[in-house]
PDB file of C-alpha atoms in Angstrom:
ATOM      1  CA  UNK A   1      55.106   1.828  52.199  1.00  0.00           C
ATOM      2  CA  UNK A   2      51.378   1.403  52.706  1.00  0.00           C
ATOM      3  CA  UNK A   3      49.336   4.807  53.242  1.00  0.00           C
ATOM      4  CA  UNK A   4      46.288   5.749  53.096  1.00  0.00           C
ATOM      5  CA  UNK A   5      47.692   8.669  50.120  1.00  0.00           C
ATOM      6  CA  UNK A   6      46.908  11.811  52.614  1.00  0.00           C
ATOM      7  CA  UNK A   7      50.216  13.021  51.846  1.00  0.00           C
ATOM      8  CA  UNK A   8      51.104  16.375  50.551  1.00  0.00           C
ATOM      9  CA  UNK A   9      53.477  16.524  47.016  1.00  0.00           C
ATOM     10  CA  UNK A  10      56.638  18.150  48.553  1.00  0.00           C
ATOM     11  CA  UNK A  11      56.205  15.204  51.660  1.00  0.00           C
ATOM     12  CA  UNK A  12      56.340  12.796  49.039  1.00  0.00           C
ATOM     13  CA  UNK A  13      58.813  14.495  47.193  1.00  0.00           C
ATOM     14  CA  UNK A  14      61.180  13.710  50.694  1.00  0.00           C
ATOM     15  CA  UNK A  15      60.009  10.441  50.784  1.00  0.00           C
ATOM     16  CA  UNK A  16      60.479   9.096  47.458  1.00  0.00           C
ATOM     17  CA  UNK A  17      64.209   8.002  47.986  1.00  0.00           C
ATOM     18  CA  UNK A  18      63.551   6.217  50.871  1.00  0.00           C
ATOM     19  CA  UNK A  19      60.472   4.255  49.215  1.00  0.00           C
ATOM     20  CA  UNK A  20      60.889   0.956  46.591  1.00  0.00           C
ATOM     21  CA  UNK A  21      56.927   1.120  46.600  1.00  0.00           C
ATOM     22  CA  UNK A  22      53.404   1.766  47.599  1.00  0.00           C
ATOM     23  CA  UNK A  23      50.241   0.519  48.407  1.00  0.00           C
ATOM     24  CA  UNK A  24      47.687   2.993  48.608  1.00  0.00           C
ATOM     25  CA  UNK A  25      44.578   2.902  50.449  1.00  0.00           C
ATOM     26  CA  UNK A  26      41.772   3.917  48.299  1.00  0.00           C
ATOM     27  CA  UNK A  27      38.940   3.967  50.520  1.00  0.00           C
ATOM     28  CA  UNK A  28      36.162   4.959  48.094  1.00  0.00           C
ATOM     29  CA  UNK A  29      35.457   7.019  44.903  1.00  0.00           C
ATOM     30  CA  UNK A  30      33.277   9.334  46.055  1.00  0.00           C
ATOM     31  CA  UNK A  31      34.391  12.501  47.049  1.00  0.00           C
ATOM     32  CA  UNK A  32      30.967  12.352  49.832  1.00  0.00           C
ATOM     33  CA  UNK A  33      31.651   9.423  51.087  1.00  0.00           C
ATOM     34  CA  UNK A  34      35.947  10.405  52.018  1.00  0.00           C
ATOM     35  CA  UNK A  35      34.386  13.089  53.631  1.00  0.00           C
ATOM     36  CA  UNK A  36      32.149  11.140  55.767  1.00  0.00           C
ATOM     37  CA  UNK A  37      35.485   9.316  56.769  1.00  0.00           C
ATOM     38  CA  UNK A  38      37.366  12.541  56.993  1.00  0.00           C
ATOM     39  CA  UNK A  39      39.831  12.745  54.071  1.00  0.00           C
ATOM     40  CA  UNK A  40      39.659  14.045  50.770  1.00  0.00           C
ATOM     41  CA  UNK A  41      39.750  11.933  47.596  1.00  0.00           C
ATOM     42  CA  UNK A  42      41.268  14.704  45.345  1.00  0.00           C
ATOM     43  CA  UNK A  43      44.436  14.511  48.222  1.00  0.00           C
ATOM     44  CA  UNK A  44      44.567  10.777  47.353  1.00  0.00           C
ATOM     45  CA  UNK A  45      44.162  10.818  43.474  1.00  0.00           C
ATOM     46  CA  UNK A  46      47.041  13.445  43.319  1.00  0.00           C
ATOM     47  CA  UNK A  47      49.059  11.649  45.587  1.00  0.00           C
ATOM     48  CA  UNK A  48      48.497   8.312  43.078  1.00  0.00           C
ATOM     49  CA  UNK A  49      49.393  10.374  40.181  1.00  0.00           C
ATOM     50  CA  UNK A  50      52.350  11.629  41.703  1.00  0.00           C
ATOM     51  CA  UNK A  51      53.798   8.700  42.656  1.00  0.00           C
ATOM     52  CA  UNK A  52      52.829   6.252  40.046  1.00  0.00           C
ATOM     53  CA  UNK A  53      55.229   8.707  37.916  1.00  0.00           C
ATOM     54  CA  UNK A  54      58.278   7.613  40.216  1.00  0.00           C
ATOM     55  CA  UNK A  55      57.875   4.525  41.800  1.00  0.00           C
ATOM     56  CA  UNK A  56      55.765   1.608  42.157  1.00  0.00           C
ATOM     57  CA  UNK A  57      52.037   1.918  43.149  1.00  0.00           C
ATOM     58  CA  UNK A  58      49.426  -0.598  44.161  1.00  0.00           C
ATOM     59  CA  UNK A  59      45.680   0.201  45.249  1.00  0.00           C
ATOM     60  CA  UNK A  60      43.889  -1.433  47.646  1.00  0.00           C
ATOM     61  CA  UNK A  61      40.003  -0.417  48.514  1.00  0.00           C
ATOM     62  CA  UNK A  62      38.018  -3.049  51.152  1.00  0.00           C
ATOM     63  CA  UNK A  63      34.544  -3.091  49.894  1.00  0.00           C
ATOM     64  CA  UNK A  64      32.574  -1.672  53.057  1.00  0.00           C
ATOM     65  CA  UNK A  65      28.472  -3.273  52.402  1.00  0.00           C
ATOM     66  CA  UNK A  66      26.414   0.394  52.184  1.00  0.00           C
ATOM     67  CA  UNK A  67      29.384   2.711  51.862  1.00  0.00           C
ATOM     68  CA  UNK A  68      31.651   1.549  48.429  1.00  0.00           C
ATOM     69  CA  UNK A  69      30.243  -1.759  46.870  1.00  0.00           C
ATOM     70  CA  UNK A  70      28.554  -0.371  43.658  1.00  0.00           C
ATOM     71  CA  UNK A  71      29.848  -1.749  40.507  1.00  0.00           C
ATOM     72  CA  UNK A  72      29.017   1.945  39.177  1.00  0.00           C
ATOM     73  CA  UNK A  73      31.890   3.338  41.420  1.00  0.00           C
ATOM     74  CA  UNK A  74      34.624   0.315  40.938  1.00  0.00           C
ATOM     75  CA  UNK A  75      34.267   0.985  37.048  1.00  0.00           C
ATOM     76  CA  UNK A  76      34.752   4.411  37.858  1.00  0.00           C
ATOM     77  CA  UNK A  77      37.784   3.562  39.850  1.00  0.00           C
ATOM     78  CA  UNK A  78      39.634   1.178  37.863  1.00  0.00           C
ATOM     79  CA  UNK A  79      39.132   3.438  34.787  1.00  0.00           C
ATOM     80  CA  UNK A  80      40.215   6.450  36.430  1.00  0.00           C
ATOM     81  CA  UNK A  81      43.150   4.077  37.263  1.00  0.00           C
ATOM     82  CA  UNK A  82      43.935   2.739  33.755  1.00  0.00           C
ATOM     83  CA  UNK A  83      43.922   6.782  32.218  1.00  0.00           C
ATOM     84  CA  UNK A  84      47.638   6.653  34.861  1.00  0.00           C
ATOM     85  CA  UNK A  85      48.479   2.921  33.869  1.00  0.00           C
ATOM     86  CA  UNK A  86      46.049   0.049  33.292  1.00  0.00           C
ATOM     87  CA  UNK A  87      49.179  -1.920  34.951  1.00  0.00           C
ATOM     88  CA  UNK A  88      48.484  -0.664  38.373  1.00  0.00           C
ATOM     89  CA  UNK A  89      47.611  -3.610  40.866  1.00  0.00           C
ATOM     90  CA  UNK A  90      43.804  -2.720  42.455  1.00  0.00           C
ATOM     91  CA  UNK A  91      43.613  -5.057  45.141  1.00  0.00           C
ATOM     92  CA  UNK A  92      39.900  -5.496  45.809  1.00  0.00           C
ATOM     93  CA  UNK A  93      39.440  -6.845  49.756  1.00  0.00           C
ATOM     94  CA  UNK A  94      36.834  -7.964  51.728  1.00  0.00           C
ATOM     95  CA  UNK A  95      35.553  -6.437  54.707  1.00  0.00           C
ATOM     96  CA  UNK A  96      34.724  -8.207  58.015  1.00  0.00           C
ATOM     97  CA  UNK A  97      33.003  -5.832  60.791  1.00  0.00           C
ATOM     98  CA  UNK A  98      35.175  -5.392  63.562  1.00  0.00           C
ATOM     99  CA  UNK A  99      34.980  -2.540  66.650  1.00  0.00           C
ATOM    100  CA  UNK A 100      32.682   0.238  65.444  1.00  0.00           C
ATOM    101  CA  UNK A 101      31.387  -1.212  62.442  1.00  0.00           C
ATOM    102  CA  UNK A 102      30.601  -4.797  64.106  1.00  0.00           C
ATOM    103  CA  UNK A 103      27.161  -3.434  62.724  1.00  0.00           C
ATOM    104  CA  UNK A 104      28.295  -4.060  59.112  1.00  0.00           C
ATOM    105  CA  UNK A 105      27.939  -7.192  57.452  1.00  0.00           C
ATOM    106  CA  UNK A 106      31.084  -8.769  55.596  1.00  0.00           C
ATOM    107  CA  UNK A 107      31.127  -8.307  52.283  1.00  0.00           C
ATOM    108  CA  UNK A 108      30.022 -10.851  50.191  1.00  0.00           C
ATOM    109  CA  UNK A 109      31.680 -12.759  47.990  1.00  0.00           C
ATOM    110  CA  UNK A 110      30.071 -13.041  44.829  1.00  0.00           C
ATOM    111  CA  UNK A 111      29.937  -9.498  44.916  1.00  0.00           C
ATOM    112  CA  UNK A 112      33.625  -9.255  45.256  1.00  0.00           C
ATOM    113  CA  UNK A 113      33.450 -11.727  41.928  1.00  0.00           C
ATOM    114  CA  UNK A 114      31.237  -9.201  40.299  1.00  0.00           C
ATOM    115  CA  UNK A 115      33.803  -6.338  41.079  1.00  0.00           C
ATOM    116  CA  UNK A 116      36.716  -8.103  40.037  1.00  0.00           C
ATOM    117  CA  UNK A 117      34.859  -8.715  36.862  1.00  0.00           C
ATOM    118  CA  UNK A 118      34.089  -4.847  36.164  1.00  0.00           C
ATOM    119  CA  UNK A 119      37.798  -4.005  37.374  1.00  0.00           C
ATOM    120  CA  UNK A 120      39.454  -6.100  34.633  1.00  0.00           C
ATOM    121  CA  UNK A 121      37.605  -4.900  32.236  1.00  0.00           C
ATOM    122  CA  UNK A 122      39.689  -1.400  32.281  1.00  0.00           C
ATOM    123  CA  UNK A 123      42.932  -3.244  34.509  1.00  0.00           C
ATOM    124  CA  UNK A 124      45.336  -5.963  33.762  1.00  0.00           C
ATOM    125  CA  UNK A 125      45.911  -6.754  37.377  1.00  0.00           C
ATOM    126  CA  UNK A 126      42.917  -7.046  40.090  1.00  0.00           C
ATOM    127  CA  UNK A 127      42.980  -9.352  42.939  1.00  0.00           C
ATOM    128  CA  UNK A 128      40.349 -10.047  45.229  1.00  0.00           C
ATOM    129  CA  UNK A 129      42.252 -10.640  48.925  1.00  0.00           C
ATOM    130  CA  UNK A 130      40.795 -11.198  52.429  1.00  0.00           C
ATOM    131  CA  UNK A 131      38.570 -14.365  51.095  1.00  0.00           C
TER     132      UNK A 131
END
């Protein structure tokens, strides 16, 4: 199931039969900048945590230019991640602008190198996608 991890404990507690796995979209690390985009990280980290415990979990966060891209916050990310299971999959992705954010630029991809880079160092499985 992919989701974006807004999901309360006893949802997931119903859903959890019905799922083999899960890929969860981590949009940032920064508890300002989910609430810029409406959500709530702690929602999402819980939800993680919860499921990581019964099923299999992947991450996914597209690197947004100006909103997520600092190598501070993916080391924060991918050790937060590694303190549930330094086995989790963190798919790092790059962003293109599309609809409302045709303003951004795409991300770029030495940067996505660099991230990768500061991701394994606390993960044994990162993948850079949308390249």
């Amino acid at each position: 199931m992919v989701t974006n991890g807004c999901v309360l404990p006893d949802i997931l507690d119903r859903v959890l039969p019905w799922v083999d796995a899960f890929n969860i979209d981590l949009k940032s690390f920064s508890e300002e900048t989910y609430r810029k985009l409406g959500g709530d990280l702690k929602t999402v980290k819980d939800f993680i945590i919860c499921a990581a415990k019964r099923s299999h979990v992947e991450i996914t966060t597209l690197i947004v230019p100006g909103m997520n891209e600092s190598e501070e916050e993916i080391k924060a990310l991918s050790g937060w991640n590694a303190g549930i299971e330094k086995s989790i999959p963190l798919h790092i992705t790059r962003f293109f602008p599309q609809r409302k954010m045709s303003h951004c630029m795409p991300t770029d991809i030495d940067l996505l190198g660099r991230l990768f880079d500061t991701a394994k160092k606390n993960l044994d499985n990162v993948f850079i996608g949308n390249v």
